């Protein structure tokens, strides 16, 4: 059976590593991006050159119309979507809760919570046996922040990932009898550009000594966990929140 995966925020970091690994495992890959078209197109070309199938699609996951168009375009070019990775996510500059305004809360929650909800809805409408689909698998990219709380850095971001955890548990139970498994990974400190958004590009190096494994993680290590959860190897796993944090 042909496999098609849609990865939100696939242009960089964990999303791009997941796209590469998915292509190597035989998926046709829909690579969503927001602003970084060049990186997304380059990744799609790289996958195509090595004999895979890939399509880069611009869409802002905060916007319902964009999400609908994204699913439509991927489906039209690559076939029925059998796997979704809700990976797109943002954080903002390190701040205390008493310094965070409503506009920032809206930006963070719209991307990290509304986006995954809208994408999960579109996926369920296509995958669920209730709608005539033949099943599928969803992995949400949460964070260890949902448990640790990110005090003094970005409690708003941590709370958005708490919502992603609840989405994972609730949706998993809602669609378990409809052929869809829903799981989440909770990465710890992973070397990507996201830390620079928080104003501290060297954050992983600073905090590495406090990680039980004494090092930050690589995007590829998170991608492996995501691909396992999506695969038939995890056929009885749903509603799981898998820590990928070196013990943190
Ligand atoms: P990253 O390198 O900053 O990449 C973020 C990705 O999200 C980019 O592809 C970006 O697209 C996309 N994106 C942002 N806003 C979007 C929007 N409105 N619509 C569509 N795409 C959007 O981050 P990362 O570290 O790989 O993070 C990926 C996921 O892992 C996030 O959910 C993050 O919260 C989670 N996570 C990361 C870590 C870590 O330590 N790195 C730890 C725990 C969890 P453009 O490039 O086009 O802008």
Tab-separated table of N, CA and C in Angstrom, residues 29-154:
chain	number	residue	atom	x	y	z
A	29	UNK	N	6.237	12.379	0.675
A	29	UNK	CA	6.297	13.335	1.783
A	29	UNK	C	5.767	14.721	1.410
A	30	UNK	N	4.730	15.152	2.089
A	30	UNK	CA	4.239	16.523	1.981
A	30	UNK	C	4.956	17.362	3.020
A	31	UNK	N	5.737	18.338	2.540
A	31	UNK	CA	6.543	19.178	3.438
A	31	UNK	C	5.888	20.545	3.527
A	32	UNK	N	5.262	20.811	4.651
A	32	UNK	CA	4.654	22.136	4.836
A	32	UNK	C	5.706	23.110	5.382
A	33	UNK	N	5.614	24.355	4.933
A	33	UNK	CA	6.460	25.398	5.516
A	33	UNK	C	5.633	26.663	5.668
A	34	UNK	N	6.167	27.607	6.438
A	34	UNK	CA	5.472	28.883	6.643
A	34	UNK	C	6.157	29.971	5.838
A	35	UNK	N	7.411	30.311	6.217
A	35	UNK	CA	8.106	31.414	5.541
A	35	UNK	C	9.320	30.953	4.759
A	36	UNK	N	9.852	29.778	5.099
A	36	UNK	CA	11.138	29.370	4.567
A	36	UNK	C	10.999	28.478	3.336
A	37	UNK	N	10.432	29.079	2.251
A	37	UNK	CA	10.161	28.321	1.035
A	37	UNK	C	11.406	27.715	0.430
A	38	UNK	N	12.503	28.473	0.487
A	38	UNK	CA	13.749	28.014	-0.126
A	38	UNK	C	14.212	26.681	0.490
A	39	UNK	N	14.222	26.625	1.831
A	39	UNK	CA	14.677	25.400	2.512
A	39	UNK	C	13.733	24.233	2.217
A	40	UNK	N	12.431	24.511	2.196
A	40	UNK	CA	11.451	23.442	1.965
A	40	UNK	C	11.570	22.892	0.539
A	41	UNK	N	11.722	23.819	-0.433
A	41	UNK	CA	11.850	23.382	-1.837
A	41	UNK	C	13.135	22.578	-2.029
A	42	UNK	N	14.190	23.029	-1.381
A	42	UNK	CA	15.477	22.338	-1.499
A	42	UNK	C	15.379	20.919	-0.930
A	43	UNK	N	14.687	20.787	0.193
A	43	UNK	CA	14.508	19.466	0.812
A	43	UNK	C	13.672	18.561	-0.094
A	44	UNK	N	12.636	19.126	-0.696
A	44	UNK	CA	11.793	18.335	-1.608
A	44	UNK	C	12.629	17.861	-2.801
A	45	UNK	N	13.496	18.758	-3.326
A	45	UNK	CA	14.354	18.371	-4.461
A	45	UNK	C	15.324	17.270	-4.051
A	46	UNK	N	15.880	17.408	-2.843
A	46	UNK	CA	16.838	16.406	-2.329
A	46	UNK	C	16.172	15.020	-2.270
A	47	UNK	N	14.933	14.975	-1.783
A	47	UNK	CA	14.208	13.698	-1.669
A	47	UNK	C	13.900	13.135	-3.061
A	48	UNK	N	13.483	14.016	-3.966
A	48	UNK	CA	13.147	13.582	-5.320
A	48	UNK	C	14.386	13.035	-6.039
A	49	UNK	N	15.523	13.749	-5.855
A	49	UNK	CA	16.778	13.299	-6.496
A	49	UNK	C	17.198	11.922	-6.022
A	50	UNK	N	16.874	11.592	-4.765
A	50	UNK	CA	17.262	10.239	-4.301
A	50	UNK	C	16.174	9.206	-4.558
A	51	UNK	N	15.254	9.542	-5.466
A	51	UNK	CA	14.291	8.537	-5.923
A	51	UNK	C	12.970	8.535	-5.181
A	52	UNK	N	12.797	9.473	-4.225
A	52	UNK	CA	11.541	9.534	-3.464
A	52	UNK	C	10.547	10.494	-4.096
A	53	UNK	N	9.423	10.670	-3.418
A	53	UNK	CA	8.414	11.627	-3.877
A	53	UNK	C	8.183	12.650	-2.772
A	54	UNK	N	8.162	13.930	-3.134
A	54	UNK	CA	7.980	14.981	-2.129
A	54	UNK	C	7.380	16.218	-2.765
A	55	UNK	N	6.650	16.966	-1.944
A	55	UNK	CA	6.047	18.216	-2.393
A	55	UNK	C	6.139	19.219	-1.248
A	56	UNK	N	6.649	20.429	-1.545
A	56	UNK	CA	6.685	21.483	-0.530
A	56	UNK	C	5.465	22.380	-0.718
A	57	UNK	N	4.745	22.641	0.364
A	57	UNK	CA	3.526	23.457	0.278
A	57	UNK	C	3.535	24.543	1.353
A	58	UNK	N	3.403	25.801	0.908
A	58	UNK	CA	3.311	26.888	1.876
A	58	UNK	C	1.927	26.883	2.511
A	59	UNK	N	1.849	26.994	3.820
A	59	UNK	CA	0.571	27.163	4.516
A	59	UNK	C	0.860	27.587	5.944
A	60	UNK	N	0.041	28.475	6.446
A	60	UNK	CA	0.137	28.911	7.842
A	60	UNK	C	-0.853	28.068	8.637
A	61	UNK	N	-0.347	27.206	9.531
A	61	UNK	CA	-1.244	26.272	10.230
A	61	UNK	C	-2.251	26.968	11.142
A	62	UNK	N	-2.042	28.274	11.389
A	62	UNK	CA	-2.999	29.009	12.228
A	62	UNK	C	-4.291	29.306	11.474
A	63	UNK	N	-4.236	29.197	10.144
A	63	UNK	CA	-5.359	29.634	9.310
A	63	UNK	C	-6.117	28.446	8.729
A	64	UNK	N	-7.406	28.398	9.027
A	64	UNK	CA	-8.232	27.269	8.614
A	64	UNK	C	-8.204	27.053	7.092
A	65	UNK	N	-8.315	28.154	6.336
A	65	UNK	CA	-8.343	28.020	4.871
A	65	UNK	C	-7.017	27.460	4.364
A	66	UNK	N	-5.905	27.902	4.962
A	66	UNK	CA	-4.591	27.394	4.558
A	66	UNK	C	-4.476	25.898	4.839
A	67	UNK	N	-4.965	25.477	5.999
A	67	UNK	CA	-4.853	24.061	6.382
A	67	UNK	C	-5.651	23.188	5.408
A	68	UNK	N	-6.851	23.649	5.064
A	68	UNK	CA	-7.674	22.880	4.107
A	68	UNK	C	-6.963	22.774	2.755
A	69	UNK	N	-6.403	23.898	2.297
A	69	UNK	CA	-5.703	23.894	1.002
A	69	UNK	C	-4.470	22.988	1.062
A	70	UNK	N	-3.761	23.039	2.196
A	70	UNK	CA	-2.568	22.205	2.377
A	70	UNK	C	-2.905	20.720	2.205
A	71	UNK	N	-3.930	20.269	2.896
A	71	UNK	CA	-4.310	18.852	2.788
A	71	UNK	C	-4.729	18.523	1.351
A	72	UNK	N	-5.491	19.428	0.730
A	72	UNK	CA	-5.960	19.209	-0.638
A	72	UNK	C	-4.801	19.075	-1.615
A	73	UNK	N	-3.818	19.984	-1.501
A	73	UNK	CA	-2.702	19.975	-2.459
A	73	UNK	C	-1.835	18.728	-2.298
A	74	UNK	N	-1.592	18.337	-1.033
A	74	UNK	CA	-0.753	17.149	-0.809
A	74	UNK	C	-1.454	15.917	-1.365
A	75	UNK	N	-2.754	15.822	-1.061
A	75	UNK	CA	-3.542	14.676	-1.511
A	75	UNK	C	-3.577	14.577	-3.040
A	76	UNK	N	-3.761	15.730	-3.662
A	76	UNK	CA	-3.861	15.751	-5.124
A	76	UNK	C	-2.560	15.278	-5.783
A	77	UNK	N	-1.422	15.714	-5.217
A	77	UNK	CA	-0.134	15.349	-5.835
A	77	UNK	C	0.408	14.007	-5.379
A	78	UNK	N	0.171	13.659	-4.110
A	78	UNK	CA	0.867	12.479	-3.559
A	78	UNK	C	-0.068	11.341	-3.155
A	79	UNK	N	-1.370	11.541	-3.268
A	79	UNK	CA	-2.319	10.471	-2.907
A	79	UNK	C	-2.842	10.620	-1.485
A	80	UNK	N	-3.678	9.664	-1.076
A	80	UNK	CA	-4.331	9.732	0.240
A	80	UNK	C	-3.322	9.843	1.375
A	81	UNK	N	-3.592	10.766	2.286
A	81	UNK	CA	-2.676	10.988	3.409
A	81	UNK	C	-2.917	9.906	4.465
A	82	UNK	N	-1.859	9.136	4.780
A	82	UNK	CA	-1.996	8.045	5.753
A	82	UNK	C	-1.320	8.372	7.079
A	83	UNK	N	-0.514	9.444	7.085
A	83	UNK	CA	0.180	9.820	8.321
A	83	UNK	C	0.298	11.338	8.402
A	84	UNK	N	0.099	11.855	9.616
A	84	UNK	CA	0.256	13.298	9.860
A	84	UNK	C	1.220	13.490	11.016
A	85	UNK	N	2.168	14.415	10.836
A	85	UNK	CA	3.012	14.834	11.958
A	85	UNK	C	2.745	16.309	12.220
A	86	UNK	N	2.112	16.577	13.351
A	86	UNK	CA	1.832	17.952	13.781
A	86	UNK	C	3.079	18.488	14.455
A	87	UNK	N	3.984	19.048	13.643
A	87	UNK	CA	5.301	19.425	14.154
A	87	UNK	C	5.500	20.938	14.265
A	88	UNK	N	4.824	21.733	13.417
A	88	UNK	CA	5.067	23.183	13.419
A	88	UNK	C	4.832	23.741	14.817
A	89	UNK	N	5.766	24.546	15.278
A	89	UNK	CA	5.618	25.125	16.613
A	89	UNK	C	6.545	26.315	16.767
A	90	UNK	N	6.165	27.231	17.647
A	90	UNK	CA	6.987	28.419	17.891
A	90	UNK	C	7.095	28.700	19.389
A	91	UNK	N	8.123	29.448	19.729
A	91	UNK	CA	8.186	30.058	21.050
A	91	UNK	C	8.733	31.463	20.863
A	92	UNK	N	8.614	32.285	21.905
A	92	UNK	CA	9.100	33.659	21.785
A	92	UNK	C	10.162	33.928	22.850
A	93	UNK	N	10.633	35.152	22.913
A	93	UNK	CA	11.780	35.467	23.778
A	93	UNK	C	11.519	35.088	25.224
A	94	UNK	N	12.544	34.623	25.886
A	94	UNK	CA	12.416	34.230	27.288
A	94	UNK	C	11.850	35.382	28.109
A	95	UNK	N	10.821	35.074	28.903
A	95	UNK	CA	10.162	36.106	29.716
A	95	UNK	C	9.417	35.421	30.851
A	96	UNK	N	9.104	36.185	31.889
A	96	UNK	CA	8.264	35.667	32.972
A	96	UNK	C	6.799	35.846	32.591
A	97	UNK	N	5.921	35.112	33.264
A	97	UNK	CA	4.486	35.218	32.979
A	97	UNK	C	4.002	36.649	33.175
A	98	UNK	N	4.554	37.343	34.190
A	98	UNK	CA	4.079	38.707	34.458
A	98	UNK	C	4.546	39.712	33.403
A	99	UNK	N	5.298	39.230	32.403
A	99	UNK	CA	5.738	40.123	31.309
A	99	UNK	C	5.064	39.785	29.976
A	100	UNK	N	4.205	38.767	29.958
A	100	UNK	CA	3.662	38.286	28.677
A	100	UNK	C	2.322	38.965	28.379
A	101	UNK	N	2.193	39.520	27.158
A	101	UNK	CA	0.917	40.188	26.822
A	101	UNK	C	0.006	39.262	26.006
A	102	UNK	N	-1.225	39.732	25.797
A	102	UNK	CA	-2.245	38.900	25.148
A	102	UNK	C	-1.884	38.605	23.695
A	103	UNK	N	-1.236	39.570	23.026
A	103	UNK	CA	-0.896	39.370	21.611
A	103	UNK	C	0.075	38.193	21.471
A	104	UNK	N	1.049	38.124	22.380
A	104	UNK	CA	2.005	37.007	22.345
A	104	UNK	C	1.297	35.683	22.630
A	105	UNK	N	0.401	35.691	23.636
A	105	UNK	CA	-0.331	34.454	23.956
A	105	UNK	C	-1.083	33.958	22.733
A	106	UNK	N	-1.706	34.898	22.021
A	106	UNK	CA	-2.456	34.510	20.815
A	106	UNK	C	-1.542	33.898	19.771
A	107	UNK	N	-0.379	34.524	19.556
A	107	UNK	CA	0.538	34.003	18.525
A	107	UNK	C	0.990	32.584	18.878
A	108	UNK	N	1.402	32.390	20.122
A	108	UNK	CA	1.934	31.078	20.522
A	108	UNK	C	0.833	30.018	20.500
A	109	UNK	N	-0.317	30.351	21.090
A	109	UNK	CA	-1.393	29.345	21.174
A	109	UNK	C	-2.005	29.067	19.805
A	110	UNK	N	-2.096	30.086	18.961
A	110	UNK	CA	-2.659	29.842	17.619
A	110	UNK	C	-1.792	28.851	16.837
A	111	UNK	N	-0.488	29.028	16.897
A	111	UNK	CA	0.399	28.123	16.141
A	111	UNK	C	0.474	26.746	16.794
A	112	UNK	N	0.673	26.732	18.108
A	112	UNK	CA	0.993	25.455	18.780
A	112	UNK	C	-0.234	24.637	19.166
A	113	UNK	N	-1.408	25.290	19.257
A	113	UNK	CA	-2.614	24.554	19.671
A	113	UNK	C	-3.675	24.538	18.555
A	114	UNK	N	-4.072	25.715	18.075
A	114	UNK	CA	-5.102	25.748	17.021
A	114	UNK	C	-4.594	24.996	15.783
A	115	UNK	N	-3.332	25.224	15.410
A	115	UNK	CA	-2.764	24.557	14.228
A	115	UNK	C	-2.902	23.037	14.299
A	116	UNK	N	-2.388	22.404	15.369
A	116	UNK	CA	-2.530	20.935	15.469
A	116	UNK	C	-3.986	20.469	15.498
A	117	UNK	N	-4.872	21.228	16.119
A	117	UNK	CA	-6.298	20.849	16.123
A	117	UNK	C	-6.857	20.850	14.701
A	118	UNK	N	-6.571	21.929	13.956
A	118	UNK	CA	-7.117	22.026	12.588
A	118	UNK	C	-6.554	20.914	11.706
A	119	UNK	N	-5.261	20.651	11.847
A	119	UNK	CA	-4.639	19.607	11.011
A	119	UNK	C	-5.159	18.231	11.415
A	120	UNK	N	-5.328	17.998	12.723
A	120	UNK	CA	-5.857	16.704	13.173
A	120	UNK	C	-7.266	16.506	12.630
A	121	UNK	N	-8.045	17.568	12.636
A	121	UNK	CA	-9.419	17.452	12.118
A	121	UNK	C	-9.409	17.043	10.647
A	122	UNK	N	-8.579	17.721	9.849
A	122	UNK	CA	-8.530	17.380	8.414
A	122	UNK	C	-8.052	15.940	8.219
A	123	UNK	N	-7.107	15.513	9.056
A	123	UNK	CA	-6.590	14.139	8.937
A	123	UNK	C	-7.678	13.128	9.280
A	124	UNK	N	-8.407	13.375	10.374
A	124	UNK	CA	-9.452	12.429	10.793
A	124	UNK	C	-10.536	12.327	9.713
A	125	UNK	N	-10.881	13.462	9.117
A	125	UNK	CA	-11.921	13.434	8.074
A	125	UNK	C	-11.514	12.577	6.880
A	126	UNK	N	-10.218	12.399	6.703
A	126	UNK	CA	-9.740	11.582	5.584
A	126	UNK	C	-9.424	10.145	5.991
A	127	UNK	N	-8.899	9.974	7.199
A	127	UNK	CA	-8.412	8.637	7.609
A	127	UNK	C	-9.495	7.769	8.251
A	128	UNK	N	-10.435	8.386	8.947
A	128	UNK	CA	-11.365	7.619	9.781
A	128	UNK	C	-12.284	6.710	8.960
A	129	UNK	N	-12.460	5.487	9.450
A	129	UNK	CA	-13.384	4.563	8.788
A	129	UNK	C	-14.806	5.129	8.843
A	130	UNK	N	-15.063	5.988	9.829
A	130	UNK	CA	-16.362	6.647	9.952
A	130	UNK	C	-16.686	7.506	8.726
A	131	UNK	N	-15.616	8.001	8.076
A	131	UNK	CA	-15.792	8.817	6.866
A	131	UNK	C	-15.429	8.021	5.607
A	132	UNK	N	-15.339	6.707	5.722
A	132	UNK	CA	-14.998	5.893	4.553
A	132	UNK	C	-13.506	5.751	4.300
A	133	UNK	N	-12.673	6.259	5.214
A	133	UNK	CA	-11.221	6.154	5.056
A	133	UNK	C	-10.718	4.785	5.472
A	134	UNK	N	-9.403	4.552	5.269
A	134	UNK	CA	-8.891	3.239	5.646
A	134	UNK	C	-7.887	3.312	6.777
A	135	UNK	N	-8.014	4.333	7.631
A	135	UNK	CA	-7.173	4.416	8.827
A	135	UNK	C	-5.927	5.241	8.604
A	136	UNK	N	-5.154	5.392	9.669
A	136	UNK	CA	-3.937	6.194	9.579
A	136	UNK	C	-3.344	6.405	10.953
A	137	UNK	N	-2.361	7.275	10.991
A	137	UNK	CA	-1.641	7.486	12.238
A	137	UNK	C	-1.228	8.955	12.345
A	138	UNK	N	-1.353	9.490	13.558
A	138	UNK	CA	-1.007	10.899	13.799
A	138	UNK	C	0.018	10.961	14.927
A	139	UNK	N	1.067	11.757	14.735
A	139	UNK	CA	1.986	12.025	15.836
A	139	UNK	C	2.048	13.536	16.055
A	140	UNK	N	1.783	13.940	17.287
A	140	UNK	CA	1.889	15.345	17.658
A	140	UNK	C	3.246	15.585	18.318
A	141	UNK	N	3.880	16.697	17.959
A	141	UNK	CA	5.162	17.015	18.589
A	141	UNK	C	4.893	17.949	19.764
A	142	UNK	N	4.897	17.361	20.943
A	142	UNK	CA	4.713	18.109	22.183
A	142	UNK	C	6.092	18.530	22.670
A	143	UNK	N	6.320	18.510	23.969
A	143	UNK	CA	7.626	18.877	24.517
A	143	UNK	C	7.693	18.431	25.966
A	144	UNK	N	8.899	18.172	26.453
A	144	UNK	CA	9.055	17.920	27.890
A	144	UNK	C	8.661	19.167	28.679
A	145	UNK	N	8.602	20.313	27.997
A	145	UNK	CA	8.176	21.553	28.658
A	145	UNK	C	6.776	21.416	29.250
A	146	UNK	N	5.938	20.565	28.644
A	146	UNK	CA	4.563	20.429	29.154
A	146	UNK	C	4.566	19.878	30.575
A	147	UNK	N	5.609	19.159	30.934
A	147	UNK	CA	5.722	18.577	32.277
A	147	UNK	C	6.580	19.483	33.167
A	148	UNK	N	7.629	20.078	32.579
A	148	UNK	CA	8.591	20.844	33.374
A	148	UNK	C	8.142	22.290	33.607
A	149	UNK	N	7.335	22.845	32.679
A	149	UNK	CA	6.736	24.162	32.893
A	149	UNK	C	7.505	25.370	32.397
A	150	UNK	N	8.798	25.219	32.091
A	150	UNK	CA	9.610	26.313	31.518
A	150	UNK	C	9.577	27.615	32.314
A	151	UNK	N	9.662	27.516	33.634
A	151	UNK	CA	9.640	28.710	34.492
A	151	UNK	C	10.747	29.683	34.121
A	152	UNK	N	10.385	30.968	34.033
A	152	UNK	CA	11.364	32.004	33.731
A	152	UNK	C	11.782	32.038	32.275
A	153	UNK	N	11.265	31.124	31.470
A	153	UNK	CA	11.630	31.104	30.048
A	153	UNK	C	10.406	31.331	29.162
A	154	UNK	N	9.483	30.365	29.186
A	154	UNK	CA	8.261	30.519	28.365
A	154	UNK	C	7.183	29.559	28.834
